[in-house]
Coordinates of C-alpha atoms and ligand atoms in Angstrom, one line a residue:
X1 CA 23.8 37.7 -86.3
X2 CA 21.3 38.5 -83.5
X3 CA 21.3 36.7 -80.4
X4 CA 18.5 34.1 -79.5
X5 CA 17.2 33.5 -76.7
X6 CA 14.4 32.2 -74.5
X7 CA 14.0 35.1 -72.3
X8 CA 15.9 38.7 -72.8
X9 CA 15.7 40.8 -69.6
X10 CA 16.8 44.7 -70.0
X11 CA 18.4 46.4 -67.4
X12 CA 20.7 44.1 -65.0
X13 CA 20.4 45.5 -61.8
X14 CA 18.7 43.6 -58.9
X15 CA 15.0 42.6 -60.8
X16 CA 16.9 41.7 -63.7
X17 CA 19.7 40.0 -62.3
X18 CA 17.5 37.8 -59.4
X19 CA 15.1 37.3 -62.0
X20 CA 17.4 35.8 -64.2
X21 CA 19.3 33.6 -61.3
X22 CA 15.7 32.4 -60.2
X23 CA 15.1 31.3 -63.8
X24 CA 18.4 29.6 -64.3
X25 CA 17.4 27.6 -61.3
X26 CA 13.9 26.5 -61.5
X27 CA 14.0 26.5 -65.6
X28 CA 17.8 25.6 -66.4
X29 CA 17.1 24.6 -70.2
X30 CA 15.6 27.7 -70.5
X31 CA 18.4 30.6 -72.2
X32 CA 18.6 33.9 -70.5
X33 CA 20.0 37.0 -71.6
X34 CA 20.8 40.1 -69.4
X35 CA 21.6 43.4 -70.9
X36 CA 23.2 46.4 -69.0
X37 CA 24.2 49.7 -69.6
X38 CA 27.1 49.4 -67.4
X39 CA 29.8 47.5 -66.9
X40 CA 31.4 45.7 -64.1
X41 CA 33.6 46.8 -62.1
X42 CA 30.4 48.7 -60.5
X43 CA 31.0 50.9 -57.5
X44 CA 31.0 49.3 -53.7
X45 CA 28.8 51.5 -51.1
X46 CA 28.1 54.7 -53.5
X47 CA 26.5 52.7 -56.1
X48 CA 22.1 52.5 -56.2
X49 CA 19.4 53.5 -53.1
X50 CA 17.5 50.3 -51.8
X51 CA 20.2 48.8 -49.0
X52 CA 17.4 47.3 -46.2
X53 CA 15.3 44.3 -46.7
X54 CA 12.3 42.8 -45.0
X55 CA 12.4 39.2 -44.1
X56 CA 10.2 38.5 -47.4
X57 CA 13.2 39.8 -49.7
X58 CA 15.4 38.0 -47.4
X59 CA 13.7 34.7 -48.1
X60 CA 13.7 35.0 -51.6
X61 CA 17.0 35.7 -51.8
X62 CA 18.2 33.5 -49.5
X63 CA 15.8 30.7 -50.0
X64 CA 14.4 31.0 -53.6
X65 CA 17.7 32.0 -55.1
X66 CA 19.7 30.2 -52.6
X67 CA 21.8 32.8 -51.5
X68 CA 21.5 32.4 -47.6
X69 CA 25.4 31.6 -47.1
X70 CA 26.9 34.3 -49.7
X71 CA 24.6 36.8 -48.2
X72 CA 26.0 35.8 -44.5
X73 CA 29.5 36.4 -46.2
X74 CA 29.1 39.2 -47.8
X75 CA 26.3 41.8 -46.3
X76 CA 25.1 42.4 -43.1
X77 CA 22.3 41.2 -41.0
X78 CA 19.7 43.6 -40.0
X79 CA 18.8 44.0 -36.2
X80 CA 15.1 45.1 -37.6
X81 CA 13.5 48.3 -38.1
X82 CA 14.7 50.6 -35.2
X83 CA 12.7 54.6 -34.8
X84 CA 13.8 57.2 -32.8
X85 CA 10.8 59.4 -32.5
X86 CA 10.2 62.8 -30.7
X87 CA 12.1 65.9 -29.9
X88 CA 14.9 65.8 -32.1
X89 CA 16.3 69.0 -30.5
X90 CA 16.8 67.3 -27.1
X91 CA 19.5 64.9 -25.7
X92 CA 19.2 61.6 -28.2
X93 CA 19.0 59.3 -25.0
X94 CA 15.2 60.5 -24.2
X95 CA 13.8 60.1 -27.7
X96 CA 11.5 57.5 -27.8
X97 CA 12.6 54.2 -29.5
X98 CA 10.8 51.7 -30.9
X99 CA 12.7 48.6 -32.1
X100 CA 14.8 45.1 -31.4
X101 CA 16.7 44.2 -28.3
X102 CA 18.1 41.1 -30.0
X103 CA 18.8 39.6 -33.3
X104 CA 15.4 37.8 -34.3
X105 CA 15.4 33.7 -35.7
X106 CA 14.1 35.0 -39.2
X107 CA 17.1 36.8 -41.0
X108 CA 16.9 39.8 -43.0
X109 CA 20.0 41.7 -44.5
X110 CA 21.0 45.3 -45.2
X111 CA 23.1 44.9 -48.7
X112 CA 25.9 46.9 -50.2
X113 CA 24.3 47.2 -53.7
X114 CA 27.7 47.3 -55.6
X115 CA 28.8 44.1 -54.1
X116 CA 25.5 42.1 -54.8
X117 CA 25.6 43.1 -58.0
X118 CA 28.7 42.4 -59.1
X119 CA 28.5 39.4 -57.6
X120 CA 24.9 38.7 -59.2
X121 CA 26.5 39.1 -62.6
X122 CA 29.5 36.8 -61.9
X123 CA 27.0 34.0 -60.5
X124 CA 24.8 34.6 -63.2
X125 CA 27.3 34.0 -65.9
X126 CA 28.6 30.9 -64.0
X127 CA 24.9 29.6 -64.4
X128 CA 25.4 29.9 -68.7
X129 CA 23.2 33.5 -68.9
X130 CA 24.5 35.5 -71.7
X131 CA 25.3 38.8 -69.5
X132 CA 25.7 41.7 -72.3
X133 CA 27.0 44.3 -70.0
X134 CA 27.9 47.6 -71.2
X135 CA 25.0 47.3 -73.5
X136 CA 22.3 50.2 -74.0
X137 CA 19.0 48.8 -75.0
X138 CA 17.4 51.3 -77.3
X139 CA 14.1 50.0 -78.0
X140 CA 12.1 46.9 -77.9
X141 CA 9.9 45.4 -80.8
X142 CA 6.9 43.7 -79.7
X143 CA 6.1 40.8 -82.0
X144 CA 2.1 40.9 -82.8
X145 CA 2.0 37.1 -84.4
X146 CA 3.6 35.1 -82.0
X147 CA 6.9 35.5 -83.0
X148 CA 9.9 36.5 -81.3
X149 CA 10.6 39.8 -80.0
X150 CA 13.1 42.1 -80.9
X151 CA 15.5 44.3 -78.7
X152 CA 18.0 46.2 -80.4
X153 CA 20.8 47.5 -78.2
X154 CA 24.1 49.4 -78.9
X155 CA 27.4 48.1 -77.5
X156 CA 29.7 50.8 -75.7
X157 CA 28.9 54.6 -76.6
X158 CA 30.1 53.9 -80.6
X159 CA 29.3 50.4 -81.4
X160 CA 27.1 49.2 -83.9
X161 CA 23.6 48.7 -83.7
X162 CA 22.5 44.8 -82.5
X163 CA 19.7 43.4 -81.6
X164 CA 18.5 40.2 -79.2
X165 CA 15.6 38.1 -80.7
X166 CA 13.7 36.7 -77.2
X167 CA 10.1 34.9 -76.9
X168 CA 10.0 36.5 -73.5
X169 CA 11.0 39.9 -72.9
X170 CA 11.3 41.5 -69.4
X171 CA 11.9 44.9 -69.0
X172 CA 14.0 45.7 -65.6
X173 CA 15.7 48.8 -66.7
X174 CA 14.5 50.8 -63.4
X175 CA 13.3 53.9 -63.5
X176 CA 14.1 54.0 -67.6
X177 CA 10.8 52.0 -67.5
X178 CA 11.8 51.2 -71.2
X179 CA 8.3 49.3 -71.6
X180 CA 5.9 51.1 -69.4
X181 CA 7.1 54.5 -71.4
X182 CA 7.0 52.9 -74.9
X183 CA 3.4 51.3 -74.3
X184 CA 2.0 54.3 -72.6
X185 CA 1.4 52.6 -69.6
X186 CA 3.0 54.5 -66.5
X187 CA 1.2 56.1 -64.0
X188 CA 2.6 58.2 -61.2
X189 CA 0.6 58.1 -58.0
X190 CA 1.0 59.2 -54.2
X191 CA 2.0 62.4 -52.7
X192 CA 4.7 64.8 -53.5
X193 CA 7.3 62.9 -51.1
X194 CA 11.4 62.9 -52.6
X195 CA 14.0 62.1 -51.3
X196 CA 18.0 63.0 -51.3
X197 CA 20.7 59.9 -50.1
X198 CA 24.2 59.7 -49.3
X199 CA 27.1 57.3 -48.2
X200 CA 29.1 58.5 -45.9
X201 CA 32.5 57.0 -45.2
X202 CA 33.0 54.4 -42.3
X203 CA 30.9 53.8 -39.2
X204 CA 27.8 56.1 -38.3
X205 CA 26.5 54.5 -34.8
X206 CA 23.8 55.6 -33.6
X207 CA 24.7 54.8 -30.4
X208 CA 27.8 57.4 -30.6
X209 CA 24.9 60.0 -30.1
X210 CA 24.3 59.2 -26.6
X211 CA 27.3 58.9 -24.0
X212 CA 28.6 56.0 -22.7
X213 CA 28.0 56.4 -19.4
X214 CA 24.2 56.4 -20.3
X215 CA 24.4 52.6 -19.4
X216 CA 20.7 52.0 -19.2
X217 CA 19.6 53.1 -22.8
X218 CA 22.9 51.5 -24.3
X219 CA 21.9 48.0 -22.3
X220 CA 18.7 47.5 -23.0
X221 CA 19.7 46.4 -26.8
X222 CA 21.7 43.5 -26.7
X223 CA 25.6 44.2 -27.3
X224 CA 24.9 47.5 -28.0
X225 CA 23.9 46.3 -31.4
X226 CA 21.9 49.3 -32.6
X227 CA 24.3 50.0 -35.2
X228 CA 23.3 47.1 -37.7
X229 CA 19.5 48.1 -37.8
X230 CA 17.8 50.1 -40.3
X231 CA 17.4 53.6 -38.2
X232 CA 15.1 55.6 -38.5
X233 CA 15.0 59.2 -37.3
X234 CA 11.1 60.6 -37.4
X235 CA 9.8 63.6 -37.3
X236 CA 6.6 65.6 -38.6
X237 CA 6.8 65.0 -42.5
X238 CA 10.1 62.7 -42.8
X239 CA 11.9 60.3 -41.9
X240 CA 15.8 60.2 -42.3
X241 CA 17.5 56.6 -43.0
X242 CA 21.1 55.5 -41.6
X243 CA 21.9 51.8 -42.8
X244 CA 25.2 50.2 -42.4
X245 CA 26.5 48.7 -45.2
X246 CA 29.2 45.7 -45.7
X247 CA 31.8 47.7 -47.3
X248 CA 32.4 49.6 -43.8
X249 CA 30.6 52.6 -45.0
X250 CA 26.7 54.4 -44.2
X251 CA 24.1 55.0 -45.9
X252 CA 22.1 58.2 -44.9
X253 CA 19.1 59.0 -46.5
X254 CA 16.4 61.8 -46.0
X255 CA 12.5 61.3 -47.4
X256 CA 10.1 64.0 -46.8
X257 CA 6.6 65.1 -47.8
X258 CA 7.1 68.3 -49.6
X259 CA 4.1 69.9 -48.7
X260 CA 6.2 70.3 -45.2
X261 CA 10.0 70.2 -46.3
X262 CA 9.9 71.8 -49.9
X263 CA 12.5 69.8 -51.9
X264 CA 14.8 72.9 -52.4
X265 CA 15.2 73.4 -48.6
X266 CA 17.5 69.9 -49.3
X267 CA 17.5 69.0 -52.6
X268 CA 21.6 69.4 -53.2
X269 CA 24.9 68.2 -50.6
X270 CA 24.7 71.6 -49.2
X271 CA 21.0 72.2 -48.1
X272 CA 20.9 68.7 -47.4
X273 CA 23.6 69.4 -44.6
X274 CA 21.5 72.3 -43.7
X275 CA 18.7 71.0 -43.1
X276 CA 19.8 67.9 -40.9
X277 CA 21.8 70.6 -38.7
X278 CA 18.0 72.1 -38.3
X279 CA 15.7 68.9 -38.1
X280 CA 18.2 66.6 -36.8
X281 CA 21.4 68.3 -35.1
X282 CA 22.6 65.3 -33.0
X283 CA 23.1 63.4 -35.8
X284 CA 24.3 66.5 -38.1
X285 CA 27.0 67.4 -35.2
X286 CA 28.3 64.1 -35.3
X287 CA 29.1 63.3 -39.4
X288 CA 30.1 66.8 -39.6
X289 CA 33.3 66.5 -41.6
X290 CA 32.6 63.4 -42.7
X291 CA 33.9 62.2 -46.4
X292 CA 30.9 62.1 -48.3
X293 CA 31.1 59.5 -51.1
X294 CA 28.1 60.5 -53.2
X295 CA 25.2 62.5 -53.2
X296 CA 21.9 61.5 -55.4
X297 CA 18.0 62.7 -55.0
X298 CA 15.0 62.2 -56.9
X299 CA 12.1 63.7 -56.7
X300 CA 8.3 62.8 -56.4
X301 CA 9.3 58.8 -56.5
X302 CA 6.2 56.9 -56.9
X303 CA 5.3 55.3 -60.2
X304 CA 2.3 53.0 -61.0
X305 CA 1.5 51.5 -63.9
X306 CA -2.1 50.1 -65.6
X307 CA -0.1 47.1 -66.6
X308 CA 2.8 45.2 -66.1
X309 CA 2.2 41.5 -67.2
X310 CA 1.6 40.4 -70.7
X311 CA 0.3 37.1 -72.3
X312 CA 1.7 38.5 -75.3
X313 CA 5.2 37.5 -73.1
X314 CA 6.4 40.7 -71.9
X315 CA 6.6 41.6 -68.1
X316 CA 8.1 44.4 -66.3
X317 CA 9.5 44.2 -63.0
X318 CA 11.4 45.9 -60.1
X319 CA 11.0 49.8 -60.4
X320 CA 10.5 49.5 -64.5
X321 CA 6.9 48.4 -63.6
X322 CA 6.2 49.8 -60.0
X323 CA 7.6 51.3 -57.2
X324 CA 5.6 51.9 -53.8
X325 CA 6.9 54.3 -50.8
X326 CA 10.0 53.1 -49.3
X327 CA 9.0 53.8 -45.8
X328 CA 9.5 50.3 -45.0
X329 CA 11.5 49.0 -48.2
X330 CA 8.8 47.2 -50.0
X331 CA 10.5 47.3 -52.8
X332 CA 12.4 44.4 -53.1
X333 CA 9.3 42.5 -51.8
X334 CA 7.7 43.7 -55.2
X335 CA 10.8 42.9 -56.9
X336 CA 10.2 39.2 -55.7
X337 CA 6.8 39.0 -55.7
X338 CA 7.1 40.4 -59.1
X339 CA 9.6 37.4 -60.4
X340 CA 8.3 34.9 -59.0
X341 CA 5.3 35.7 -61.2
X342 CA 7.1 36.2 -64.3
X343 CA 9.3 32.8 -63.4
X344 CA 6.0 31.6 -63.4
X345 CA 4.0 32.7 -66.6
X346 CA 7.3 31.8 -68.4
X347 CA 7.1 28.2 -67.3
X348 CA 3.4 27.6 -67.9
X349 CA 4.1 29.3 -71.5
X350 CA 7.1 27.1 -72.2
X351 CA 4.0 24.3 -70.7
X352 CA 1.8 25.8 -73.6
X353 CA -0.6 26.3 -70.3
X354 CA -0.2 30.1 -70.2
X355 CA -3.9 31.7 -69.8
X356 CA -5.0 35.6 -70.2
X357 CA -6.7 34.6 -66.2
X358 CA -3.5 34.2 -64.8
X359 CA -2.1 36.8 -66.5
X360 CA -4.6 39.2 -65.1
X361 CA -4.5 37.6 -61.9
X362 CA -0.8 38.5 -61.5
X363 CA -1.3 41.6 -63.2
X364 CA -4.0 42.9 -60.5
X365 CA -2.1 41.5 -57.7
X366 CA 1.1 43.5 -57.9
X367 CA -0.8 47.2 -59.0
X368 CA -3.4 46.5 -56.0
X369 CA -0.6 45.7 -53.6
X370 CA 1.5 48.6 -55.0
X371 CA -1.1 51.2 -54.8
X372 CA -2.2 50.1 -51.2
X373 CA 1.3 50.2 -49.8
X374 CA 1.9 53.6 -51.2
X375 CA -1.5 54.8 -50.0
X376 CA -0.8 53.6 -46.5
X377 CA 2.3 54.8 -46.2
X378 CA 1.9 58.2 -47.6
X379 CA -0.8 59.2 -45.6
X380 CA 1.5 58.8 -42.7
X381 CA 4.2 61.4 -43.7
X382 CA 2.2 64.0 -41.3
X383 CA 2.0 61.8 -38.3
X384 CA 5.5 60.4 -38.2
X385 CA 6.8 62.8 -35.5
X386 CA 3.6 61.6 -33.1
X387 CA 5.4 58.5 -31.3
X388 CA 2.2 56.8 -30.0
X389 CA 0.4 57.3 -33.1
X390 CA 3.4 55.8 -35.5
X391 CA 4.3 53.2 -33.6
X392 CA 0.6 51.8 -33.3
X393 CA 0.7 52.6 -37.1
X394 CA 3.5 50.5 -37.3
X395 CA 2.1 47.6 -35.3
X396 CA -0.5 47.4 -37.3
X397 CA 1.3 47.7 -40.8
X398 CA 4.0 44.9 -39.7
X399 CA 1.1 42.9 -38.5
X400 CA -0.8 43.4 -42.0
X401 CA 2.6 42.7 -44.1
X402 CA 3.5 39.4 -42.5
X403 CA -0.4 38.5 -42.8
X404 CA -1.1 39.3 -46.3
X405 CA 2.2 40.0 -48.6
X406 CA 4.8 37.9 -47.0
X407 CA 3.0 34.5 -46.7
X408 CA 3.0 35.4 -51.1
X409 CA 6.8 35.1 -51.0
X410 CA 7.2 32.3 -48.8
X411 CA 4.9 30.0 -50.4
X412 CA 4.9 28.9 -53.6
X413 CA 1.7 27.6 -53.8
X414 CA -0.4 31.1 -53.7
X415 CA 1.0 31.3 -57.5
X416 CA -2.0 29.5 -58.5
X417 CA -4.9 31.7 -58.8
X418 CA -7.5 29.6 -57.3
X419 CA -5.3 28.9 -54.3
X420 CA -4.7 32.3 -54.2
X421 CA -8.1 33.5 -54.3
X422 CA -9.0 30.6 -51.5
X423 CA -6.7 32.4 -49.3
X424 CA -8.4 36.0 -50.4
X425 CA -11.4 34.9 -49.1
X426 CA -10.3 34.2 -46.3
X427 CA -8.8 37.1 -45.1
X428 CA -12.7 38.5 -45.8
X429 CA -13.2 42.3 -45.0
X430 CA -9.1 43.0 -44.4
X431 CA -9.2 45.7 -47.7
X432 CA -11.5 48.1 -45.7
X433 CA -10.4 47.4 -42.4
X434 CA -6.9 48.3 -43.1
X435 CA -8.9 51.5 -45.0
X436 CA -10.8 52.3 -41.5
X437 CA -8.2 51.6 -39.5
X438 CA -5.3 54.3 -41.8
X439 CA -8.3 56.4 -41.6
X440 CA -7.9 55.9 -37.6
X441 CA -4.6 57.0 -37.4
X442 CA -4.9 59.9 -39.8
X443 CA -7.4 61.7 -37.1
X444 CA -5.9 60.2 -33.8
X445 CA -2.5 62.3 -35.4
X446 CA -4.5 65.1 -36.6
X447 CA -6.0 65.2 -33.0
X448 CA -3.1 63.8 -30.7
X449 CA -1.1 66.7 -29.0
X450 CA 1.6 64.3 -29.1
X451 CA 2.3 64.5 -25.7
X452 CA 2.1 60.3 -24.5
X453 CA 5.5 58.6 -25.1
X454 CA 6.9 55.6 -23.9
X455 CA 10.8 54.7 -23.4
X456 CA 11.4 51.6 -25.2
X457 CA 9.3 49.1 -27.2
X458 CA 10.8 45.7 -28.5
X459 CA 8.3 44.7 -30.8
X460 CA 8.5 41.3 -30.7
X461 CA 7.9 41.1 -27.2
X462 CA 4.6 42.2 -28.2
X463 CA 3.0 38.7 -28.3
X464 CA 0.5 39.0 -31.7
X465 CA 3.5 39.7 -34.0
X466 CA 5.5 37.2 -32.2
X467 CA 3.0 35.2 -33.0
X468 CA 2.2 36.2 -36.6
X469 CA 6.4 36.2 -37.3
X470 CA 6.7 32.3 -36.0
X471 CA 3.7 31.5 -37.7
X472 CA 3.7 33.0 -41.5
X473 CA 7.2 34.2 -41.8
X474 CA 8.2 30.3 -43.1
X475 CA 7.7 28.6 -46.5
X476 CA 6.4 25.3 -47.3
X477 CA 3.1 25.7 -46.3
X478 CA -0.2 24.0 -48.0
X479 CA -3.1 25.9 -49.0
X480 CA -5.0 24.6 -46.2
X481 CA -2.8 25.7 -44.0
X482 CA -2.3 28.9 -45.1
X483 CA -6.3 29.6 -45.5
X484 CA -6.0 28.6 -41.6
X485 CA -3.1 30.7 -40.5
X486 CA -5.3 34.1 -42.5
X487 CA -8.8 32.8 -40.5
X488 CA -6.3 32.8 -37.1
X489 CA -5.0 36.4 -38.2
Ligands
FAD1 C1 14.7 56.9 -51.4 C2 14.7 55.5 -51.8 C3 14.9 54.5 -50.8 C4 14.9 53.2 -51.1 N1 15.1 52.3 -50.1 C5 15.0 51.0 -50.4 C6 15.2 50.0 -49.4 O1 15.6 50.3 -48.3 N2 15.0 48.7 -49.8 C7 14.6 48.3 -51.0 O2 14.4 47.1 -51.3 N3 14.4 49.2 -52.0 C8 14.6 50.5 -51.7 N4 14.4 51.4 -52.7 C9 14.0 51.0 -54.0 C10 15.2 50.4 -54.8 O3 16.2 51.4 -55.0 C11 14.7 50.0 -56.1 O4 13.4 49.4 -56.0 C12 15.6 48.9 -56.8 O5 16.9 49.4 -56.9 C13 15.0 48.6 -58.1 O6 15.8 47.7 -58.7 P1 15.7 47.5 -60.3 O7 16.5 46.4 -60.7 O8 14.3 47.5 -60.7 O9 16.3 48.9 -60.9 P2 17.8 49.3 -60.9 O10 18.6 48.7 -59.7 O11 17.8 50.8 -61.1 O12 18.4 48.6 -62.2 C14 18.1 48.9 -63.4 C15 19.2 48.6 -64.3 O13 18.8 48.9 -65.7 C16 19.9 49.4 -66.4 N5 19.4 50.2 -67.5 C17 18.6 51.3 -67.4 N6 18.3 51.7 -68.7 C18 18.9 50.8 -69.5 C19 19.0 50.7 -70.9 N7 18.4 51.5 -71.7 N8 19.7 49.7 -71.4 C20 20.4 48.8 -70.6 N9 20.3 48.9 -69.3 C21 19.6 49.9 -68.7 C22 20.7 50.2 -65.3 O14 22.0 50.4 -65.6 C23 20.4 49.4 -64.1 O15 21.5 48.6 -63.7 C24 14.5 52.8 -52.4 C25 14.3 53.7 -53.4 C26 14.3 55.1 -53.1 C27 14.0 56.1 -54.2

């Protein structure tokens, strides 16, 4: 006998599985099912890519799924985005940094992704959703006449055939992109940027790079707390990533536009090692010999989509609908922004209040967003080894996230489209400023001999995102408020 169900989401890792806990707790008579290929125990450390969040994430999943106290329990909080720029060839101390000196009032996390998702599933099971793990969705029916839909999976490697019958069905099987394939929907945008990522066993410090002795630089972040930051190391066409993780172990990553590191200079363990002993030898020297837990890379990562919402009651969220650069993890800001969306045209359908506008609405909002992000960033890729220029580019881009996209996730009152568009408006000509103003950078880096520098910048003793953080970076808002707070910005 099939299984029936309100909503059947495909693919359980964090889309599916925060999408479902959201639901259980903002719809509770509505009956969830979650199907995953694998099975739990998954992995600690070397499990999935996608560790940092931004505070937007972070409220969602602390606030919206109310996960603030296991999150403090089990993951770590993030001392902010931290960037080492300049001459990677010279003494670590005198690169140029750009980050926090303290841990900020709004919390974001860096997660072990095999922890939070074993522990998703467990919570999620708790709440009554049917988690079907170990189960391989092999194709979706689409019901044309209102009916339910159908997804038929297979249980194990030789089980039989069985099937799910769902009015709503969410596809959040990743990069699978079970729906976006099957509809001929996918589009692939962006540059040729891939990237390779592995966890390394224990601590990597950043702060090992530089002696002790160099009391200064070590002082002038607050315990010495460098360590539990997302770090980046820049340089001209990459960045390379080094997140702690809960489990005791790091996270290294390297991202690069190919048109300037072709992917086989560090496409496998060994080139990879290579090539950080050439672009980035302090840090090479000192995981040398390191246990390496896993290696993974994928290539050319962008995908886009020409839809991902349905008022025929199918959505698509996390990477199976889009998936913008991960310069400065947006993705699980599109993951929540995303199912908050969904939670939402499931409610007003259950409502009978579901329109084709606000469908479209929500559709439009998440491939706008996803395509400007991945623009923005990619155009960067040249300039990331210029200090001055990044770091005014990243000013600006922090400025514009906690103006525009954040404010989305901490208020639930821009789901309604006319609120929404009230707030649009008045954030007026913003589209082609941001477009003059990446424009800006692009020939200031082209142009820049990269010689200015600076030692050290906190950003949040620069006063206009101190400002914009204490400001929009809370929920609860009214629309009036918020159409205020976008005039002041
Ligand atoms: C280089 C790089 C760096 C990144 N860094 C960050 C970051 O710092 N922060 C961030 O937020 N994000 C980051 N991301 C993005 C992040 O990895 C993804 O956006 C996120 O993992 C997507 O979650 P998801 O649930 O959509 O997909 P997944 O986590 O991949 O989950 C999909 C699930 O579907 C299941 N599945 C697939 N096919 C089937 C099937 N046929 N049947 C049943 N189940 C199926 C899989 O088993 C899996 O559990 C990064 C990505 C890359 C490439």
């Amino acid at each position: 006998m099939p299984i029936e169900v309100d909503v059947a989401i495909c693919g359980g890792g964090l889309a599916g599985l925060t999408l479902a806990r959201q639901l259980k707790l903002q719809l509770p008579q509505v009956s969830v099912a979650v199907l995953d290929k694998l099975q739990r125990p998954l992995p600690q450390a070397a499990f999935k890519v996608g560790e940092a969040v931004t505070e937007a994430a972070a409220y969602y999943l602390a606030e919206t799924l109310q996960l603030r106290d296991y999150l403090a329990r089990a993951h770590c909080y993030k001392l902010g985005f931290r960037f080492f720029f300049g001459d990677a060839q010279g003494p670590f101390h005198e690169r140029p940094e750009f980050g926090l000196s303290k841990f900020p009032a709004v919390s974001s996390y860096t997660l072990d992704r095999g922890i939070l998702e074993n522990d998703l599933r467990q919570f999620n099971e708790e709440a009554g959703v049917v988690m079907l793990e170990g189960c391989a969705v092999e194709g979706v029916e689409l019901s044309k006449d209102g009916g339910r839909h159908q997804v038929h999976y297979r249980r194990g490697k030789v089980g039989e055939d069985e099937s799910v019958q769902a009015r709503w069905v969410v596809d959040a099987t990743g990069r699978r992109r079970l729906l976006q394939g099957h509809l001929g929907m996918s589009r692939s945008p962006g540059k040729n940027c891939s990237a390779v990522w592995f966890r390394l066993k224990g601590r990597v410090d950043v702060c090992d790079l530089v002696p002790r002795e160099m009391s200064r630089w070590h002082d002038r972040v607050a315990d010495d707390n460098r360590y539990y930051s997302v770090n980046h190391l820049m340089g001209r066409g990459y960045w390379v990533w080094i997140i702690p993780l809960s489990s005791g172990h790091t996270s290294v990553g390297i991202v690069a536009l190919e048109d300037i590191h072709p992917f086989a200079g560090f496409n496998t363990r060994q080139q990879s090692m290579r090539w950080l002993e050439r672009h980035e030898p302090a840090l090479s020297a000192y995981i040398a010999g390191r246990e390496v837990l896993d290696f993974r890379c994928m290539r050319r990562y962008s995908r886009s989509s020409r839809k991902v919402f349905s008022a025929d009651r199918w959505a698509c969220v996390g990477d199976a609908a889009v998936f913008a650069d991960p310069f400065y993890a947006p993705a699980a800001d599109l993951i929540a922004l995303g199912n908050l969306f969904t939670a939402e045209m499931i409610r007003l359908d259950l409502d009978g209040k579901l329109t084709e506008a606000t469908v479209r609405h929500y559709d439009q909002s998440v491939l706008s967003l996803n395509d400007m992000l991945t623009r923005n960033i990619q155009v960067a890729y040249p300039l990331m080894g210029n200090a001055v220029v990044m770091a005014s580019k990243v000013i600006w881009d922090t400025a514009a996230g906690w103006s525009l996209l954040s404010p989305q996730i901490f208020n639930s009152v821009l789901l309604d489209p006319e609120n929404s568009k009230r707030v649009r408006r008045a954030k007026g000509s913003y589209f082609f400023l941001t477009l003059r103003m990446q424009e800006l950078f692009t020939q200031w880096g082209a142009r820049s001999l990269g010689r200015a520098s600076f030692e050290f910048v906190d950003f949040l003793q620069i006063p206009l995102l101190l400002d914009l953080r204490k400001r929009n970076l809370r929920g609860g808002k009214t629309v009036e408020e918020l159409v205020e707070d976008h005039r002041e910005s």
